[in-house]
């Protein structure tokens, strides 16, 4: 039947402790992904993965979106997107030798949320809470938003962690001046992109 996967059972792997890094190296689509993405892939695949002996798998992929942020890679199964990182920084990220706040410029967002306002709020919480934040179940809600560019109110709920507990944060997220879109590798500017800033962040409940 269409839903019968038993024929593939022998190929099933236990990946509960496996970490997959997906690196965009699609140079034929965007030369910056090929130029800057491949060294990241090479360092992770032929360097860190072998050196640590951990359950780290590294894959070259053809498209993650956001080529303008090259190098562009996703840390799975968490689903967190990291960009514009140099080869010298990736070990600190993967081994978590530096605080998330030290890596903020490289952080694009968590794929588990739908809107840029929620992602902006979650990022600020991540920067405040540190790596333990990634062990928690998280969800987001846009509590209040307007179509005229007024600030949005966002709630991020969390539950469970290595230290237990659950609760919520509320944030005010403002849309600020658009950032220019810069083409790679020419540096030409073509249009602009939205930018958002968290102006208030408050933990409203904790259990």
C-alpha positions as a Markdown table, in Angstrom:
| # | Residue | x | y | z |
|---|---|---|---|---|
| 1 | Unk | 0.0 | 0.0 | 0.0 |
| 2 | Unk | 1.0 | 3.7 | -0.3 |
| 3 | Unk | 1.7 | 3.9 | 3.5 |
| 4 | Unk | 3.5 | 0.6 | 3.8 |
| 5 | Unk | 7.2 | 1.3 | 4.6 |
| 6 | Unk | 8.1 | -2.1 | 5.9 |
| 7 | Unk | 10.2 | -2.9 | 2.9 |
| 8 | Unk | 12.6 | -0.1 | 4.0 |
| 9 | Unk | 12.8 | -1.3 | 7.7 |
| 10 | Unk | 16.3 | -2.8 | 7.3 |
| 11 | Unk | 17.6 | 0.7 | 6.4 |
| 12 | Unk | 16.2 | 2.4 | 9.4 |
| 13 | Unk | 18.8 | 4.2 | 11.6 |
| 14 | Unk | 18.5 | 5.4 | 15.2 |
| 15 | Unk | 19.2 | 9.1 | 14.8 |
| 16 | Unk | 18.0 | 10.2 | 18.2 |
| 17 | Unk | 21.6 | 11.4 | 19.1 |
| 18 | Unk | 22.5 | 12.5 | 15.6 |
| 19 | Unk | 23.2 | 16.1 | 14.6 |
| 20 | Unk | 22.9 | 17.0 | 10.9 |
| 21 | Unk | 24.4 | 20.2 | 9.5 |
| 22 | Unk | 23.0 | 21.2 | 6.1 |
| 23 | Unk | 25.3 | 23.6 | 4.3 |
| 24 | Unk | 24.3 | 25.4 | 1.1 |
| 25 | Unk | 27.1 | 25.1 | -1.5 |
| 26 | Unk | 24.9 | 25.8 | -4.6 |
| 27 | Unk | 27.5 | 27.8 | -6.6 |
| 28 | Unk | 25.6 | 27.5 | -9.9 |
| 29 | Unk | 22.7 | 29.5 | -8.4 |
| 30 | Unk | 24.8 | 31.9 | -6.3 |
| 31 | Unk | 28.5 | 32.1 | -6.5 |
| 32 | Unk | 28.8 | 33.2 | -2.9 |
| 33 | Unk | 27.2 | 30.0 | -1.7 |
| 34 | Unk | 29.9 | 28.1 | -3.6 |
| 35 | Unk | 32.7 | 30.4 | -2.6 |
| 36 | Unk | 31.9 | 30.8 | 1.1 |
| 37 | Unk | 29.7 | 27.7 | 1.7 |
| 38 | Unk | 32.1 | 25.0 | 0.6 |
| 39 | Unk | 34.9 | 25.9 | 3.1 |
| 40 | Unk | 32.4 | 25.7 | 5.9 |
| 41 | Unk | 31.2 | 22.3 | 4.6 |
| 42 | Unk | 34.8 | 21.1 | 4.3 |
| 43 | Unk | 35.8 | 22.2 | 7.8 |
| 44 | Unk | 32.7 | 20.5 | 9.3 |
| 45 | Unk | 32.8 | 17.3 | 7.3 |
| 46 | Unk | 36.5 | 16.7 | 7.0 |
| 47 | Unk | 37.6 | 18.4 | 10.2 |
| 48 | Unk | 35.2 | 18.7 | 13.1 |
| 49 | Unk | 33.1 | 15.6 | 12.4 |
| 50 | Unk | 36.2 | 13.4 | 12.3 |
| 51 | Unk | 38.0 | 15.1 | 15.2 |
| 52 | Unk | 35.2 | 14.9 | 17.7 |
| 53 | Unk | 34.1 | 11.4 | 16.9 |
| 54 | Unk | 30.5 | 12.5 | 17.6 |
| 55 | Unk | 27.3 | 11.7 | 15.8 |
| 56 | Unk | 27.7 | 14.7 | 13.5 |
| 57 | Unk | 26.8 | 14.4 | 9.9 |
| 58 | Unk | 27.4 | 17.2 | 7.4 |
| 59 | Unk | 25.7 | 17.5 | 4.0 |
| 60 | Unk | 26.0 | 19.8 | 1.0 |
| 61 | Unk | 22.6 | 21.0 | -0.1 |
| 62 | Unk | 21.5 | 22.9 | -3.1 |
| 63 | Unk | 19.2 | 25.5 | -1.6 |
| 64 | Unk | 18.2 | 26.8 | 1.8 |
| 65 | Unk | 16.9 | 30.2 | 0.8 |
| 66 | Unk | 18.6 | 33.5 | 1.7 |
| 67 | Unk | 21.7 | 33.1 | -0.6 |
| 68 | Unk | 22.5 | 36.7 | 0.2 |
| 69 | Unk | 23.5 | 35.5 | 3.7 |
| 70 | Unk | 26.1 | 33.1 | 2.5 |
| 71 | Unk | 27.5 | 31.0 | 3.9 |
| 72 | Unk | 24.2 | 29.7 | 5.0 |
| 73 | Unk | 23.6 | 26.5 | 7.0 |
| 74 | Unk | 21.0 | 24.8 | 9.2 |
| 75 | Unk | 21.6 | 22.9 | 12.4 |
| 76 | Unk | 19.3 | 19.9 | 12.6 |
| 77 | Unk | 17.2 | 18.6 | 14.2 |
| 78 | Unk | 16.9 | 21.9 | 16.1 |
| 79 | Unk | 16.2 | 23.8 | 12.8 |
| 80 | Unk | 18.3 | 26.9 | 13.7 |
| 81 | Unk | 19.8 | 28.8 | 10.7 |
| 82 | Unk | 23.3 | 30.3 | 10.9 |
| 83 | Unk | 24.8 | 32.7 | 8.3 |
| 84 | Unk | 27.8 | 34.8 | 7.3 |
| 85 | Unk | 30.1 | 32.8 | 9.6 |
| 86 | Unk | 33.8 | 32.4 | 8.9 |
| 87 | Unk | 35.6 | 29.0 | 9.1 |
| 88 | Unk | 37.3 | 30.1 | 12.3 |
| 89 | Unk | 33.9 | 30.5 | 14.0 |
| 90 | Unk | 32.2 | 27.2 | 13.2 |
| 91 | Unk | 34.0 | 25.1 | 15.8 |
| 92 | Unk | 32.9 | 27.6 | 18.6 |
| 93 | Unk | 29.3 | 27.3 | 17.4 |
| 94 | Unk | 29.1 | 23.6 | 17.0 |
| 95 | Unk | 31.0 | 22.9 | 20.2 |
| 96 | Unk | 29.2 | 25.7 | 22.0 |
| 97 | Unk | 32.4 | 27.2 | 23.3 |
| 98 | Unk | 31.0 | 30.7 | 23.1 |
| 99 | Unk | 27.7 | 32.1 | 24.3 |
| 100 | Unk | 24.9 | 32.7 | 21.8 |
| 101 | Unk | 25.1 | 36.4 | 22.5 |
| 102 | Unk | 28.7 | 36.3 | 21.1 |
| 103 | Unk | 27.3 | 34.8 | 17.9 |
| 104 | Unk | 24.3 | 37.0 | 17.4 |
| 105 | Unk | 25.5 | 38.5 | 14.2 |
| 106 | Unk | 25.6 | 35.0 | 12.6 |
| 107 | Unk | 22.1 | 34.0 | 13.8 |
| 108 | Unk | 19.3 | 34.2 | 11.2 |
| 109 | Unk | 16.5 | 32.5 | 13.2 |
| 110 | Unk | 14.7 | 29.4 | 14.3 |
| 111 | Unk | 12.6 | 27.6 | 11.7 |
| 112 | Unk | 10.0 | 26.6 | 14.2 |
| 113 | Unk | 8.2 | 29.9 | 14.1 |
| 114 | Unk | 6.0 | 31.4 | 11.3 |
| 115 | Unk | 6.6 | 35.2 | 11.4 |
| 116 | Unk | 9.6 | 37.4 | 11.5 |
| 117 | Unk | 8.2 | 39.1 | 14.6 |
| 118 | Unk | 8.1 | 35.8 | 16.4 |
| 119 | Unk | 11.6 | 34.9 | 15.2 |
| 120 | Unk | 12.9 | 38.2 | 16.4 |
| 121 | Unk | 11.5 | 37.7 | 19.8 |
| 122 | Unk | 12.7 | 34.1 | 20.1 |
| 123 | Unk | 16.2 | 35.3 | 19.1 |
| 124 | Unk | 16.3 | 37.8 | 21.9 |
| 125 | Unk | 15.2 | 35.2 | 24.4 |
| 126 | Unk | 17.9 | 32.8 | 23.1 |
| 127 | Unk | 20.5 | 35.4 | 23.5 |
| 128 | Unk | 19.4 | 36.0 | 27.1 |
| 129 | Unk | 18.9 | 32.4 | 28.2 |
| 130 | Unk | 21.9 | 30.8 | 26.5 |
| 131 | Unk | 22.2 | 27.3 | 25.1 |
| 132 | Unk | 19.8 | 25.7 | 27.6 |
| 133 | Unk | 17.0 | 27.5 | 25.7 |
| 134 | Unk | 17.5 | 25.1 | 22.9 |
| 135 | Unk | 16.5 | 22.1 | 25.1 |
| 136 | Unk | 13.0 | 23.6 | 25.7 |
| 137 | Unk | 9.8 | 23.1 | 23.7 |
| 138 | Unk | 8.8 | 26.5 | 22.3 |
| 139 | Unk | 5.8 | 28.0 | 20.5 |
| 140 | Unk | 5.0 | 31.5 | 19.4 |
| 141 | Unk | 1.9 | 33.6 | 19.0 |
| 142 | Unk | 1.4 | 37.1 | 17.6 |
| 143 | Unk | -0.9 | 38.6 | 20.3 |
| 144 | Unk | -1.4 | 41.9 | 18.6 |
| 145 | Unk | -0.4 | 43.2 | 15.2 |
| 146 | Unk | -1.4 | 45.9 | 12.7 |
| 147 | Unk | -1.0 | 46.3 | 9.0 |
| 148 | Unk | 0.3 | 49.8 | 9.2 |
| 149 | Unk | 3.7 | 48.9 | 10.5 |
| 150 | Unk | 2.9 | 49.5 | 14.2 |
| 151 | Unk | 4.7 | 47.5 | 16.8 |
| 152 | Unk | 3.5 | 43.9 | 17.3 |
| 153 | Unk | 3.1 | 42.1 | 20.6 |
| 154 | Unk | 4.4 | 38.6 | 20.5 |
| 155 | Unk | 4.3 | 35.8 | 23.1 |
| 156 | Unk | 6.7 | 32.9 | 23.2 |
| 157 | Unk | 5.7 | 30.0 | 25.4 |
| 158 | Unk | 8.2 | 27.4 | 26.6 |
| 159 | Unk | 8.0 | 24.1 | 28.5 |
| 160 | Unk | 10.6 | 21.7 | 29.8 |
| 161 | Unk | 14.3 | 21.9 | 29.9 |
| 162 | Unk | 17.3 | 20.2 | 31.6 |
| 163 | Unk | 16.4 | 22.2 | 34.7 |
| 164 | Unk | 12.6 | 21.9 | 34.3 |
| 165 | Unk | 10.0 | 24.6 | 34.4 |
| 166 | Unk | 7.8 | 26.3 | 31.9 |
| 167 | Unk | 6.6 | 29.8 | 31.3 |
| 168 | Unk | 6.1 | 32.6 | 28.8 |
| 169 | Unk | 7.8 | 35.8 | 27.5 |
| 170 | Unk | 6.1 | 38.7 | 25.9 |
| 171 | Unk | 7.9 | 41.1 | 23.5 |
| 172 | Unk | 7.3 | 44.2 | 21.6 |
| 173 | Unk | 8.7 | 44.0 | 18.1 |
| 174 | Unk | 9.0 | 47.1 | 15.8 |
| 175 | Unk | 9.6 | 47.2 | 12.1 |
| 176 | Unk | 12.6 | 49.5 | 11.6 |
| 177 | Unk | 14.2 | 51.1 | 8.5 |
| 178 | Unk | 14.6 | 48.6 | 5.7 |
| 179 | Unk | 18.0 | 47.2 | 4.9 |
| 180 | Unk | 19.4 | 47.3 | 1.4 |
| 181 | Unk | 19.5 | 44.1 | -0.5 |
| 182 | Unk | 23.1 | 43.6 | -1.8 |
| 183 | Unk | 23.8 | 41.1 | -4.6 |
| 184 | Unk | 26.6 | 38.7 | -4.4 |
| 185 | Unk | 29.4 | 38.9 | -5.5 |
| 186 | Unk | 28.9 | 42.2 | -7.3 |
| 187 | Unk | 27.9 | 44.2 | -4.3 |
| 188 | Unk | 25.1 | 45.9 | -6.4 |
| 189 | Unk | 22.1 | 47.1 | -4.4 |
| 190 | Unk | 18.7 | 45.9 | -5.7 |
| 191 | Unk | 15.7 | 46.7 | -3.5 |
| 192 | Unk | 15.5 | 46.3 | 0.3 |
| 193 | Unk | 14.4 | 43.9 | 3.0 |
| 194 | Unk | 12.4 | 44.3 | 6.2 |
| 195 | Unk | 14.1 | 44.6 | 9.5 |
| 196 | Unk | 12.7 | 44.1 | 13.0 |
| 197 | Unk | 13.9 | 45.1 | 16.4 |
| 198 | Unk | 12.8 | 43.9 | 19.9 |
| 199 | Unk | 12.2 | 47.0 | 22.0 |
| 200 | Unk | 10.7 | 45.3 | 25.1 |
| 201 | Unk | 11.1 | 41.8 | 26.4 |
| 202 | Unk | 9.6 | 40.5 | 29.6 |
| 203 | Unk | 9.1 | 37.2 | 31.2 |
| 204 | Unk | 5.4 | 37.2 | 32.2 |
| 205 | Unk | 5.0 | 33.8 | 33.8 |
| 206 | Unk | 7.2 | 31.0 | 35.1 |
| 207 | Unk | 6.3 | 27.7 | 36.8 |
